[in-house]
Structures are given as C-alpha cells and as structure tokens.
Coordinates of C-alpha atoms in Angstrom, one line a residue:
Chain A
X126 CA 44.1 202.9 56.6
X127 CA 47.2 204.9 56.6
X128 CA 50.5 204.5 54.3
X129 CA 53.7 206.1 56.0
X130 CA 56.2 207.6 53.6
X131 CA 57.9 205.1 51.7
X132 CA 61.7 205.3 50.9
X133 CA 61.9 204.5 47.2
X134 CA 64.4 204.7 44.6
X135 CA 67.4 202.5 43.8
X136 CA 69.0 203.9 46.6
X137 CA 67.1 201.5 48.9
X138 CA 67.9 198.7 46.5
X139 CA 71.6 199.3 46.8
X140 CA 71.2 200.0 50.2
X141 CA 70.1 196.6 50.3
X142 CA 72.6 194.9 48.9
X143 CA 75.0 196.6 50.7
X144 CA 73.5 195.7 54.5
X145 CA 73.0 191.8 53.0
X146 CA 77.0 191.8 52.4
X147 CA 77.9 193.6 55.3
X148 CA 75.5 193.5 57.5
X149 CA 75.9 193.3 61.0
X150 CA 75.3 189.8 63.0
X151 CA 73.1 189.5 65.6
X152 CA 74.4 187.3 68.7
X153 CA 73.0 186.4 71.8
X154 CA 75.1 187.4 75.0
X155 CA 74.3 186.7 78.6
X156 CA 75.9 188.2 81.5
X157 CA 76.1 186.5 85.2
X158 CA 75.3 187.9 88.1
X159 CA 75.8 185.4 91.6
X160 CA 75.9 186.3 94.7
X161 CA 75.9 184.1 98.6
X162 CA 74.1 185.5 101.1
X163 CA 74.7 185.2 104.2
X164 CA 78.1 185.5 102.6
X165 CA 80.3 184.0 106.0
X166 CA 82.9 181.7 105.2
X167 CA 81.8 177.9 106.0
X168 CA 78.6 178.8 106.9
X169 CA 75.0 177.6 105.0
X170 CA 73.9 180.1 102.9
X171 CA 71.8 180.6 99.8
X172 CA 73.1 181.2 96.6
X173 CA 71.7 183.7 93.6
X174 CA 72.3 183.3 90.2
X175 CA 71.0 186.2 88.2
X176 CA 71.0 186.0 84.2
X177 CA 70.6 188.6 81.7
X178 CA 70.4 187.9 77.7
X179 CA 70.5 190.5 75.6
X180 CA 71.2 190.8 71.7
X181 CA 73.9 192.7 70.0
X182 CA 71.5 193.9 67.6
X183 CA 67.9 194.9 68.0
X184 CA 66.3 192.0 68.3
X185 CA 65.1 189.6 71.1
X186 CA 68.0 187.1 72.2
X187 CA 68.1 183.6 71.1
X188 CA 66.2 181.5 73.3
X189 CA 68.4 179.5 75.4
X190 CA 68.5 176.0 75.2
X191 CA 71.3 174.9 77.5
X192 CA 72.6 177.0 80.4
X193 CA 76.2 175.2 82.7
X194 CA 77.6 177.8 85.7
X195 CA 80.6 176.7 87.2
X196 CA 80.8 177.1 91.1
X197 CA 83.5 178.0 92.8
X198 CA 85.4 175.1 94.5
X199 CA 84.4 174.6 98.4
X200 CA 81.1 175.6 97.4
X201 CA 79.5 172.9 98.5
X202 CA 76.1 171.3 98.0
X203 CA 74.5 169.4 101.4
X204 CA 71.6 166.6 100.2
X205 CA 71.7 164.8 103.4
X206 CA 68.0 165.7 104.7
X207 CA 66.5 166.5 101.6
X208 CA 63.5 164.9 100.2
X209 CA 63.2 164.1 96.5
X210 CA 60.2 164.3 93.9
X211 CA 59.2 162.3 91.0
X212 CA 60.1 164.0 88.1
X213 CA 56.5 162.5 87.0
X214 CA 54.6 164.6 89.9
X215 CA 56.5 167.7 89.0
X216 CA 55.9 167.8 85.2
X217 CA 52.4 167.0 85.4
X218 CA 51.8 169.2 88.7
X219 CA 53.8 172.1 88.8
X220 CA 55.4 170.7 91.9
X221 CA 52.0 170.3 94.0
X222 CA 52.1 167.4 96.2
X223 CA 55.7 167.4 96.1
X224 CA 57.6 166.9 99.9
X225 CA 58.3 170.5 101.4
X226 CA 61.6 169.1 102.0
X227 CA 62.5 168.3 98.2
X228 CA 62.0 171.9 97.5
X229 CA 65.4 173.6 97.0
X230 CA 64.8 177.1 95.5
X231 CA 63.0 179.5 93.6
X232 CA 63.2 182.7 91.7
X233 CA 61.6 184.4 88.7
X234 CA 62.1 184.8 85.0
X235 CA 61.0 187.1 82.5
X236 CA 60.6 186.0 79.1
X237 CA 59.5 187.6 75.3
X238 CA 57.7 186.5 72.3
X239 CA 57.2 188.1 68.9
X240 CA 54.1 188.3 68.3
X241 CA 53.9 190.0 64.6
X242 CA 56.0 193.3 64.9
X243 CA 54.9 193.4 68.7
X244 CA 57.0 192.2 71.7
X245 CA 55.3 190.4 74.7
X246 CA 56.3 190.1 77.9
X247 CA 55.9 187.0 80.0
X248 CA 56.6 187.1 83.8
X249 CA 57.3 183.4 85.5
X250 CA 57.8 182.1 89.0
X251 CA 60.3 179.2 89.1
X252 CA 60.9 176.9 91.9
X253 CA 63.4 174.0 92.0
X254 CA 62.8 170.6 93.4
X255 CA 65.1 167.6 93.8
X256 CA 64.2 164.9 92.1
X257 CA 64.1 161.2 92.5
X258 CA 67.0 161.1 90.2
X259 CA 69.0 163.3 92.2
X260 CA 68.9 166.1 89.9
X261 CA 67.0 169.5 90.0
X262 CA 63.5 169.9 88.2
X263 CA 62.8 173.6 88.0
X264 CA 59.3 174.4 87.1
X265 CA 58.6 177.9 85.5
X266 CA 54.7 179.0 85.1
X267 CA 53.9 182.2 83.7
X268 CA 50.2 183.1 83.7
X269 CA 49.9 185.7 81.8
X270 CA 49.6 186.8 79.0
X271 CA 50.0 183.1 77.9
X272 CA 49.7 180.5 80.4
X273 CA 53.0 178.5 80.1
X274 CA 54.4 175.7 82.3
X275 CA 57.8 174.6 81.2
X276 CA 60.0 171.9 83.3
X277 CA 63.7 172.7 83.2
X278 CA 66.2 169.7 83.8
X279 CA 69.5 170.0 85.9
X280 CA 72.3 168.2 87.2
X281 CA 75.2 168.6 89.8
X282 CA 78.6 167.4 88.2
X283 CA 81.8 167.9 89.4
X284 CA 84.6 170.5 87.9
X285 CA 88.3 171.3 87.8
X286 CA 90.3 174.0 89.7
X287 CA 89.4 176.9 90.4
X288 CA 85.7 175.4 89.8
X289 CA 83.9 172.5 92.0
X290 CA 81.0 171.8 91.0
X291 CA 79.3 172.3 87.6
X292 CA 75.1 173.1 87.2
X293 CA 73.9 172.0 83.9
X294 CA 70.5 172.7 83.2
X295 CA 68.4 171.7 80.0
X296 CA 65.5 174.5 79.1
X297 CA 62.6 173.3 76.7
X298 CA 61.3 175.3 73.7
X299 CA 58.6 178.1 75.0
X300 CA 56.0 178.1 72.7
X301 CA 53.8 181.3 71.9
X302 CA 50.7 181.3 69.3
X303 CA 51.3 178.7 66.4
X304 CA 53.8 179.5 63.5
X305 CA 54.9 182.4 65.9
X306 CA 58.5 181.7 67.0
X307 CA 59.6 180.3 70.1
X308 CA 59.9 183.2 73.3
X309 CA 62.8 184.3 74.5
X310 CA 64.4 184.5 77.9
X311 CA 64.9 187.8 78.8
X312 CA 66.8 187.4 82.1
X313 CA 66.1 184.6 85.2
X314 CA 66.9 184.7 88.6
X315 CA 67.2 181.6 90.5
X316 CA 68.0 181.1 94.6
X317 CA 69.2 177.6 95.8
X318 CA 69.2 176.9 99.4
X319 CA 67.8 179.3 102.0
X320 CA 69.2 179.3 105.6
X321 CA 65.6 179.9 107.4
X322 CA 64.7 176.0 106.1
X323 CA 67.9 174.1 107.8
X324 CA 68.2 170.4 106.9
X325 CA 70.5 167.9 107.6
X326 CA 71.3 168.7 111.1
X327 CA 70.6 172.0 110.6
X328 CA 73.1 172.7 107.8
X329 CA 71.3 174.7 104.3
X330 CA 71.2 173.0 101.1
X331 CA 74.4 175.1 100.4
X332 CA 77.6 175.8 102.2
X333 CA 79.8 178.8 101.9
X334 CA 83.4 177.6 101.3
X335 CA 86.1 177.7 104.5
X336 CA 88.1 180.7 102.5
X337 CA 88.2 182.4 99.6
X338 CA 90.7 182.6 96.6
X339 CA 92.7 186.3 96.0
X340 CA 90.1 188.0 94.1
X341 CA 86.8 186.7 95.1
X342 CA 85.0 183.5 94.4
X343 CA 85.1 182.6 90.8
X344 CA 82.1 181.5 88.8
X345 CA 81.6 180.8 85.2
X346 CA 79.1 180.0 82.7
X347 CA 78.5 178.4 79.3
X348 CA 75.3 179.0 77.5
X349 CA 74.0 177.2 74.3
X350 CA 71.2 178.9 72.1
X351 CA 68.4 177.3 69.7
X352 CA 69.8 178.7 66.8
X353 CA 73.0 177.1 67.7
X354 CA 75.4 180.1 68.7
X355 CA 77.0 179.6 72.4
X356 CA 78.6 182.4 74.6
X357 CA 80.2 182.8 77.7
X358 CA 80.8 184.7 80.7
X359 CA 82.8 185.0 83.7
X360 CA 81.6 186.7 87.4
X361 CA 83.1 187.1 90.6
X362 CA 82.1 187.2 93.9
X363 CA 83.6 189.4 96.2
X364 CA 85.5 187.6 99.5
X365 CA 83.5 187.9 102.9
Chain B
X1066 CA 60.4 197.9 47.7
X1067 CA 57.8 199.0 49.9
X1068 CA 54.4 198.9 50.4
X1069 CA 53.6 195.1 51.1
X1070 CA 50.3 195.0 53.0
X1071 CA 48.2 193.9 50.5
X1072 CA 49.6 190.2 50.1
X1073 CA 50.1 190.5 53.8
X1074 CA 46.9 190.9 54.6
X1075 CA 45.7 188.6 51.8
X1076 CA 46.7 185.7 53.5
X1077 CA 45.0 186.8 56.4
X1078 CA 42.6 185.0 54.5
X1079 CA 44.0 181.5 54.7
X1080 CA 42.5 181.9 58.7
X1081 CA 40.1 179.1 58.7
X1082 CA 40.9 177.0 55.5
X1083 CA 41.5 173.7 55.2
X1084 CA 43.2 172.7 52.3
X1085 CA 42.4 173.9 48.8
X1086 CA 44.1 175.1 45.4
X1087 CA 42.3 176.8 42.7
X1088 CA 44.2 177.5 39.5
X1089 CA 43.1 181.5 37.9
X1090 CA 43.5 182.8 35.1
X1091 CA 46.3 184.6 36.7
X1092 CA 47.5 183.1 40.0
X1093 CA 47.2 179.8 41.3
X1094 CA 46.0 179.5 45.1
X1095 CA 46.6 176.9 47.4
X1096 CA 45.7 177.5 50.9
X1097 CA 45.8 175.7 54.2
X1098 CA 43.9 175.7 57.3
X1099 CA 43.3 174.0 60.7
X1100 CA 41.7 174.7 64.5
X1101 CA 44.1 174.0 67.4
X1102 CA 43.1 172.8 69.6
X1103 CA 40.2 171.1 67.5
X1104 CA 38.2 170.3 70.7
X1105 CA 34.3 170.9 69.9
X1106 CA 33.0 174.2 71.9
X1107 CA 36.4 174.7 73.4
X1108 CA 38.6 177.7 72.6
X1109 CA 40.5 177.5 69.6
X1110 CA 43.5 179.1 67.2
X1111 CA 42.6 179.0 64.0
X1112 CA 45.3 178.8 61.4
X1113 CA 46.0 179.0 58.2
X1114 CA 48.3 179.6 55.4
X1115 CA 48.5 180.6 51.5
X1116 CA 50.9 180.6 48.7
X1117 CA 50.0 182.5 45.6
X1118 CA 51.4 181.7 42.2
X1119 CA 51.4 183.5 39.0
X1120 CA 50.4 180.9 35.9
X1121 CA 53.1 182.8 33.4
X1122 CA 56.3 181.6 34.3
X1123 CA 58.6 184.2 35.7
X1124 CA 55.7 187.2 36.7
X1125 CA 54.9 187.8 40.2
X1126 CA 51.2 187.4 41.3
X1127 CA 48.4 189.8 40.8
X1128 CA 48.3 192.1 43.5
X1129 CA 45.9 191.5 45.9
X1130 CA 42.8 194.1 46.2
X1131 CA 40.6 192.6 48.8
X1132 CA 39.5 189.6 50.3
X1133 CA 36.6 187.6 52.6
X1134 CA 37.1 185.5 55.6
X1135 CA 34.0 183.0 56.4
X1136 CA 34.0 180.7 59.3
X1137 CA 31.6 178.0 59.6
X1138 CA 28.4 178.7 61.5
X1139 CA 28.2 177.9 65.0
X1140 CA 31.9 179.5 65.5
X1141 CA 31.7 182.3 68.5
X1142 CA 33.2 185.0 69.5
X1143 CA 33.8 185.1 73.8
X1144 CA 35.8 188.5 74.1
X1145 CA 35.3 189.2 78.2
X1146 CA 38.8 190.5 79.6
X1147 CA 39.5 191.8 76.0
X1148 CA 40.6 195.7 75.5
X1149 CA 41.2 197.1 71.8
X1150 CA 43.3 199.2 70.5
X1151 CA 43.0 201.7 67.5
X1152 CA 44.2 202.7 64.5
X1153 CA 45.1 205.6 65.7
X1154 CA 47.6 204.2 68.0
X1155 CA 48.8 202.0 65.4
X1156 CA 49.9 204.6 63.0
X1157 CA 51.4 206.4 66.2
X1158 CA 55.0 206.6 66.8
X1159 CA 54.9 203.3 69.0
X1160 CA 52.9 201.5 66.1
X1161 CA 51.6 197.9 67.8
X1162 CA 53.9 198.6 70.7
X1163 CA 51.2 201.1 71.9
X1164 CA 48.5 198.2 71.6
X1165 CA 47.5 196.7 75.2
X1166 CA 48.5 193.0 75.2
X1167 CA 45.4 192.0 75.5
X1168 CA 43.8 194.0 72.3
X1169 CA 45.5 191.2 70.6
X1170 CA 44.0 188.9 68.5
X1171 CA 46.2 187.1 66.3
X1172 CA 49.0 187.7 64.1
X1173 CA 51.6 186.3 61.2
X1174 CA 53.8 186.9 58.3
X1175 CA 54.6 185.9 54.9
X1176 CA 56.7 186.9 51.8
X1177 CA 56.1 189.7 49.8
X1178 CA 57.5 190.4 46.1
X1179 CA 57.5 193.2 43.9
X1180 CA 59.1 193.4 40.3
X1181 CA 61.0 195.5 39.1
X1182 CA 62.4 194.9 35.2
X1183 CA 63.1 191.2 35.0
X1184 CA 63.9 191.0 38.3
X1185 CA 62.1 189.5 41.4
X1186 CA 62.4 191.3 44.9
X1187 CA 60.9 189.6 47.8
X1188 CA 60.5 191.1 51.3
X1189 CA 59.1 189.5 54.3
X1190 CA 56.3 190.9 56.4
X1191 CA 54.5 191.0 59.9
X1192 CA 50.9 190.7 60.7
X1193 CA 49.2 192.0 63.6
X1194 CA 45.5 191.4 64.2
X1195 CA 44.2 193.8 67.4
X1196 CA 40.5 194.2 68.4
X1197 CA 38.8 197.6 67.5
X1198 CA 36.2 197.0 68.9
X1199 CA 35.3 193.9 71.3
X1200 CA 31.6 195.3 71.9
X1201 CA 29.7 192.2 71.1
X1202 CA 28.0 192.6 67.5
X1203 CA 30.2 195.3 66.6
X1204 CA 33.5 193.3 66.5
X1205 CA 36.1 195.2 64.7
X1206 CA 39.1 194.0 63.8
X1207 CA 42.5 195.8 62.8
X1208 CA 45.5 194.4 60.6
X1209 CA 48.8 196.3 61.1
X1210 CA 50.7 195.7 58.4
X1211 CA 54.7 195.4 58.8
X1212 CA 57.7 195.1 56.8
X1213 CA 61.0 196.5 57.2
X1214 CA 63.2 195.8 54.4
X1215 CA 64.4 196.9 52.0
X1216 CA 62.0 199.2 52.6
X1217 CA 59.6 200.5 55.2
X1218 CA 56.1 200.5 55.4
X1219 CA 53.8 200.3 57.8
X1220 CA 49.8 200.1 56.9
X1221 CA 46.6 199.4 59.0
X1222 CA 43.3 198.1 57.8
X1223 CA 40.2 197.4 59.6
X1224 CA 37.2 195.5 59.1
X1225 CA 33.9 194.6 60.4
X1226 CA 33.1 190.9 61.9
X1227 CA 29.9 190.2 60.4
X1228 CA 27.0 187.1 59.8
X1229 CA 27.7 185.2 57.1
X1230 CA 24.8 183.5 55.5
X1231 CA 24.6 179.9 55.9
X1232 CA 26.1 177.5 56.0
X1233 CA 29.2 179.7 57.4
X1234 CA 28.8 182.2 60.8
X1235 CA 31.3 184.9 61.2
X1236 CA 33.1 186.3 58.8
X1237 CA 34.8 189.8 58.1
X1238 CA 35.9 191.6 54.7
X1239 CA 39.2 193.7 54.2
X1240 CA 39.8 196.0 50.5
X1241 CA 43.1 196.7 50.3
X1242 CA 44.2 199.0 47.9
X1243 CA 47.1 198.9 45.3
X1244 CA 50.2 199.5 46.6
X1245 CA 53.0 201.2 45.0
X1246 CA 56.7 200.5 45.1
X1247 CA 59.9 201.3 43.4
X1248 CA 59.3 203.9 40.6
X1249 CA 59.0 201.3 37.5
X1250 CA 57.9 198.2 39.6
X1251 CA 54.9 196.7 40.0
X1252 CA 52.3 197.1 42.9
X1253 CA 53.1 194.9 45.6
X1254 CA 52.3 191.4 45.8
X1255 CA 51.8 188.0 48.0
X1256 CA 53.7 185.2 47.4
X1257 CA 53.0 183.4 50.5
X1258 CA 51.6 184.3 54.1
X1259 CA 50.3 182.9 57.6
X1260 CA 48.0 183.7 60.2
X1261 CA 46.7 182.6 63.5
X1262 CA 43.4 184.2 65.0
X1263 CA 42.7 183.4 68.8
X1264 CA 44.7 182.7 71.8
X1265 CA 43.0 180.1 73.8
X1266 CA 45.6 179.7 77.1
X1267 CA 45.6 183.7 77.3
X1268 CA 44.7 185.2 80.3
X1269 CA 44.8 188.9 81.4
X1270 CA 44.4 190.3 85.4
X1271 CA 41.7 193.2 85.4
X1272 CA 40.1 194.8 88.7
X1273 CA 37.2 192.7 89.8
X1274 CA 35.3 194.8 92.8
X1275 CA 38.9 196.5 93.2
X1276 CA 40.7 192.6 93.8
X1277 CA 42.7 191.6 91.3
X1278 CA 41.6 188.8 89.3
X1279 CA 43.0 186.7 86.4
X1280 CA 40.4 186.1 83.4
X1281 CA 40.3 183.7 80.6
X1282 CA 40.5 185.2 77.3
X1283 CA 38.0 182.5 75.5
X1284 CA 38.3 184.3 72.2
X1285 CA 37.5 181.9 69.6
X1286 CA 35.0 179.2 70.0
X1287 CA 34.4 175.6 68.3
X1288 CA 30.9 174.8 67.5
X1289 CA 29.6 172.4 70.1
X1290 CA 28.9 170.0 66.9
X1291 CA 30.8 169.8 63.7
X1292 CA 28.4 168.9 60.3
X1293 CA 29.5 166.0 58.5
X1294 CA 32.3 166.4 56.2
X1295 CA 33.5 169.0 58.6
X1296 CA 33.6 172.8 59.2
X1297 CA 32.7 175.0 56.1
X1298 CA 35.1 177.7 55.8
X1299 CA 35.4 180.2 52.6
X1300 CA 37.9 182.4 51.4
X1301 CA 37.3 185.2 48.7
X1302 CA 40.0 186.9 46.7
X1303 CA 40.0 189.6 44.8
X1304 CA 43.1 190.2 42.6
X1305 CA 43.8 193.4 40.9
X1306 CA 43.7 191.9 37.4
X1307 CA 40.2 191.4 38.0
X1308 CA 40.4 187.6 38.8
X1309 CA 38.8 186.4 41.6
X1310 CA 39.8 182.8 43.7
X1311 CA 36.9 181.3 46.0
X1312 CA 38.3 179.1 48.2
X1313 CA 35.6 176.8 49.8
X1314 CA 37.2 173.7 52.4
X1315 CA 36.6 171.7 54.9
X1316 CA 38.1 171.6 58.3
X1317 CA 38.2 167.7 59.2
X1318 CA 35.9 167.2 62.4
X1319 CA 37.8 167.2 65.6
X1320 CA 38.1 163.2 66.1
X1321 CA 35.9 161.6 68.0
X1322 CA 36.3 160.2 71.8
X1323 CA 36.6 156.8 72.2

C-alpha cells in the first residue's frame, strides 16, 4: 500500500470553498469537419462528416444524445435505386442479411468510458443502412474492450436557405460496467454515398450541387447532450 | 480532507451481497448485492453497494479497518486473455492510466466523510480493481484508491483471492489502515460506496501463433446450480472502534426457464 502526500490544512478547506463558488464549468463542444469528395460540381460524390467532442475542462465530453448537420442547399440526396432494410433486421443483426443495395455508408467512431479513475477507449465501425421507413439506421459495434452494438436513428428533412437538407440522428445511451456512467463519444466519422457503387442510373447516393455559394459550401450543426447542455458549430467547404 | 480509501475500499465489500442491514454498536450497515447477468455458469458482474451509518446522531461512521469478501461456492474464476498490472505502476506517475485495459477487473465509487469540529465534510471517491496476478490459484487483486477533492489521495491495497470454507468459494481479505486527515479531524470514513467485479462482454485481441485473435474475457463465473434459498455470500467488517458487522445474504436464484 502506498499513501501520497496529502495537502492538509485549512488551506484546502478554503480552497474548497472557493473552487465550489467559482469554479469553472465544464461544457461539451464539438467541432465539424465535412468534406465532398470527388468535389466536382453536379457530379455524385460521397460526403464526410467528421466530429470531434471535446470538454472545456478535463473531463470526458458529455455523451451525445442528439446530433442535426445542416447541408448545404443543392446538396442533394438520390434514393431512386436504393434498397431499404427493416429496421427489425438491423437492430437485431448488425445489418447482416440486409440488401447490398440499402447500404449507404460507413465510417468509424471512437468512444470513452470511466471506468473508476481510468479512461477506456472504445474503437467502433459504423455503417448506415436505409431503412424501410426511409430513414438511416447506423449500426456502431465496438469489440473491444467491451463488446457494444448500438443502433443510431436518422432522418432526411428539409431546411431553409443557405441550408437544404437537415440530418437528424438519435444516439442511444452506451453503457459500460454497471453503476459506471454512460461512455462518451470521443469523435465519429461517417461517409454517405460512395461513387464506386452507382445506383439509380448510375448516379451516387449523393450529388454535388451545380455551383457553389461565395465562400464555400456551408454546413452547420446542432448537438444535444445527456446532461442536457447543447452546442453548436458552423464549417465550410471550400468551392471546387 | 484527504485520505479516503478506507471507506472506499470498504464497500468493495458490498461485491456479492444481496440485501442486508445490521445495526452495531456504532454504525448501522445496510448493504446490497446482485449478479448480472444472473444466468447459471455464464459470466457474470457482480454488484453491490453499502451505506454505513453512525447510531449517534450527527457523528460520522467508524472508520473502516478491514474487511472480507465471500462468494458462494461454485463461483469461478476464468482469467485467459487477462494481463495484470502492479502496484508499482499504480503508485507511478500515470496511476491506473499505466494499467493495461485488460488488467481490469472491476471498479466503483462512493462518498467519503471526515469530521472536523461539528462539521461534516464529504468527498467522493474512485475505485479501481486490477489483477495482480491472474496465475490461477494465486489470484491477486489490487484496489487503487481515488479521490480528488478537496484533497488528494491516492492509495493501493492488494489482496489475496483465497478458498473460503463452505458453504462460500472464493473470497479475498483487504486491512486498511487508519487514515488521517485534516489536523483535528477524524480518520477518514465510508458513508456509502459501490462496486462491480467482472466484465462478462469484454474481449481483448492477443497474438495467437503470430495471427491476431479476439478472446473472451470470461472473468467471473455463475455456479452451474444455485442452492435453495440462493447464493451464500458474506461480508466482514471491521471498524476501527473495534465493532465488527457480518453481513450474511442471499443472492435470489437466477429464475428458472420456462
């Protein structure tokens, strides 16, 4: 057994009391990264959003619990061609069985649980289907440390100017080890549409707008934590 | 405040309990305990928690000096694709950080109080359990000990995983010494802690005739039958004012299929 030295003295009480009144708060920030490649305008391409969280103090970020990105208008999203999935099939499957032709993406996450006073990381594939509802069910499986399987829930909406269209997506709890908290995302890359896997005639899932606004394509996003805080962010593609 | 681990590690004995409370002279116990999943000779967590409560109105709870963890008989231990860690690397400068991932073996956290005059000062803690050892017979097991404020300490304690005699199996025994606070307070104490032992989804990758292959961490096994009444499970603990609190319970049979 070992004992580190201990700070003692009133000093540390006040010290206390004076971080409980003034204390710094800890918030949950994201930052978006997207980028369209092959980045041509009005041509099918695939699109890459990449999210970081990070914490203004040091501590893991919040986990997230609802994400929205706002594409940029004439960003446009073929589904003529595409196969769909029962949501049933992909929660209880991981997507196996599901038509080739209903998958629409993938990508990677990292996520992180506290586990005591230690951190654990958690890598995870994700891959998005269409489903029979006409929304997106990405599935994320991590394998190790933990083996996780969690079903995230989107939908395609439409925006207003300069936006067009609007992905919500739902993310479920992560558990860890019980009375452990939740894990955290960390950061999560996902790619819709590819133009190796044509459909539709040959057009991509995706479609590059015909031009492109002074200043680059504009994207936004909105996210909403568990323990209720929300942020923001704003990113910007740069015209072909 | 400072040096918390004793409660902290106290409650590591609420691991296996079921439900009891037993009223000292000093402190009254009530502790909590489950398996989960509770599927017989499956992998399991096992879970529990403890609140500790001083009978005089207003004083903190004896400090914590030691305390016994029995499971019931027929529990194993299945530790292949395990590492460990050490104590060593636990009191380094990266503390549990410098653990492998897969050294773990549980963890948890509670409330911690000390006294100092008339007033109460609480301060939450960590618990990490890492293997020692994972040789099998010669399990060791080490609780790193955290809390950060108002004040800092950091302890580790280890302990043997040993037989039990009937009608329990495993069981392991930490002493935890007194430990000192503010100049004028009183030795740290538990008011309330929880633990989980076991990781049953885990899985680690590790070089299998130099391919890469993912292994089940089993860690904690059910008995393939459960007695009737359920699984015996004991905790002893020793409190500094030389009270003891034996906790015997019952953890309800996993339910049967139909």
């Amino acid at each position: 057994m070992r004992r580190k030295p201990v700070i003692l003295g009133a000093a540390a009480a006040v010290a206390l009391c004076l971080s409980l009144s003034a204390g710094a708060q800890a918030a949950t920030v994201a930052s978006l990264t997207p980028s369209l490649s092959p980045d041509r305008l009005g041509v099918s391409t695939a699109l890459t959003l990449a999210v970081r969280y990070t914490n203004t103090q040091p501590e893991l970020p919040a986990p997230v619990s609802h994400l929205l990105v706002r594409l940029p208008a004439g960003l446009e999203v073929n589904l003529k061609g595409l196969g769909t999935c029962p949501r049933k099939r992909v929660v209880a499957h991981d997507g196996r069985g599901c038509p080739a032709s209903s998958r629409v993406g993938g990508g990677s996450a990292v996520a992180a649980g506290r586990i005591g006073a230690k951190t654990v990381d958690e890598n995870a594939t994700l891959t998005a289907y269409r489903d029979a509802s006409e929304g997106l069910a990405v599935v994320g499986v991590g394998l190790s440390p933990l083996e996780e399987r969690v079903v995230l829930s989107g939908t395609v909406e439409p925006d207003e100017s300069p936006y067009g269209l609007d992905l919500a997506m739902t993310i479920p709890p992560i558990a860890t080890l019980p009375t452990e908290p939740n894990a955290s995302t960390l950061r999560f890359s996902l790619t819709l549409g590819s133009t190796r896997h044509g459909h539709g005639g040959g057009k991509g899932l995706m479609q590059m707008p015909g031009s492109c606004p002074a200043g680059g394509f504009p994207f936004a996003a909105d996210f909403k934590y568990a323990d209720g805080t929300s942020s923001e962010t704003t990113a910007k593609v740069p015209c072909p | 405040m400072s040096r918390l681990g004793a409660f902290a590690a106290t409650l590591a004995a609420g691991i296996c309990l079921a439900g009891a409370t037993t009223a000292w002279a000093g402190q009254t116990t009530s502790i909590k305990a489950a398996f989960t999943p509770d599927k017989l000779g499956a992998p399991t967590n096992a879970s529990g928690e403890g609140k500790f409560v001083s009978t005089i109105p207003g004083e903190i709870p004896s400090p914590i000096i030691g305390f016994t963890i029995k499971g019931p008989a027929g529990l194993t231990l299945n530790l292949k694709g395990t590492g460990t860690c050490s104590a060593a690397i636990l009191e380094g400068p990266k503390g549990p950080e410098g653990c492998p991932t897969n050294s773990i073996a549980g963890s948890g956290g509670g409330e911690g109080a000390l006294k100092l005059g008339s007033q109460i000062i609480e301060e939450p803690f960590t618990l990490n359990f890492f293997l020692g050892d994972n040789s099998p017979g010669h399990t060791v097991i080490l609780l790193y000990v955290n809390a950060v404020s108002p004040v800092s300490i950091q302890l580790v304690f280890t302990a043997n995983v040993e037989k039990e005699a009937p009608p329990y199996g495993l069981g392991f025994h930490f002493n935890i010494p007194l430990i000192p606070t503010l100049p004028g307070a009183s030795d740290a104490s538990v008011l309330s802690a929880h633990v989980t032992i076991g990781a049953p989804n885990a899985y680690f990758y590790e070089k299998v005739h130099g391919k890469r292959k993912r292994v089940h961490v089993k860690g904690l096994i059910l008995p393939k039958t459960c007695p009737k009444g359920g699984f015996p499970v004991q905790s002893d603990i020793s409190f500094q004012d030389g009270t003891t609190s034996e906790n015997s319970l019952k953890v309800p049979c996993p339910p049967k299929k139909k």
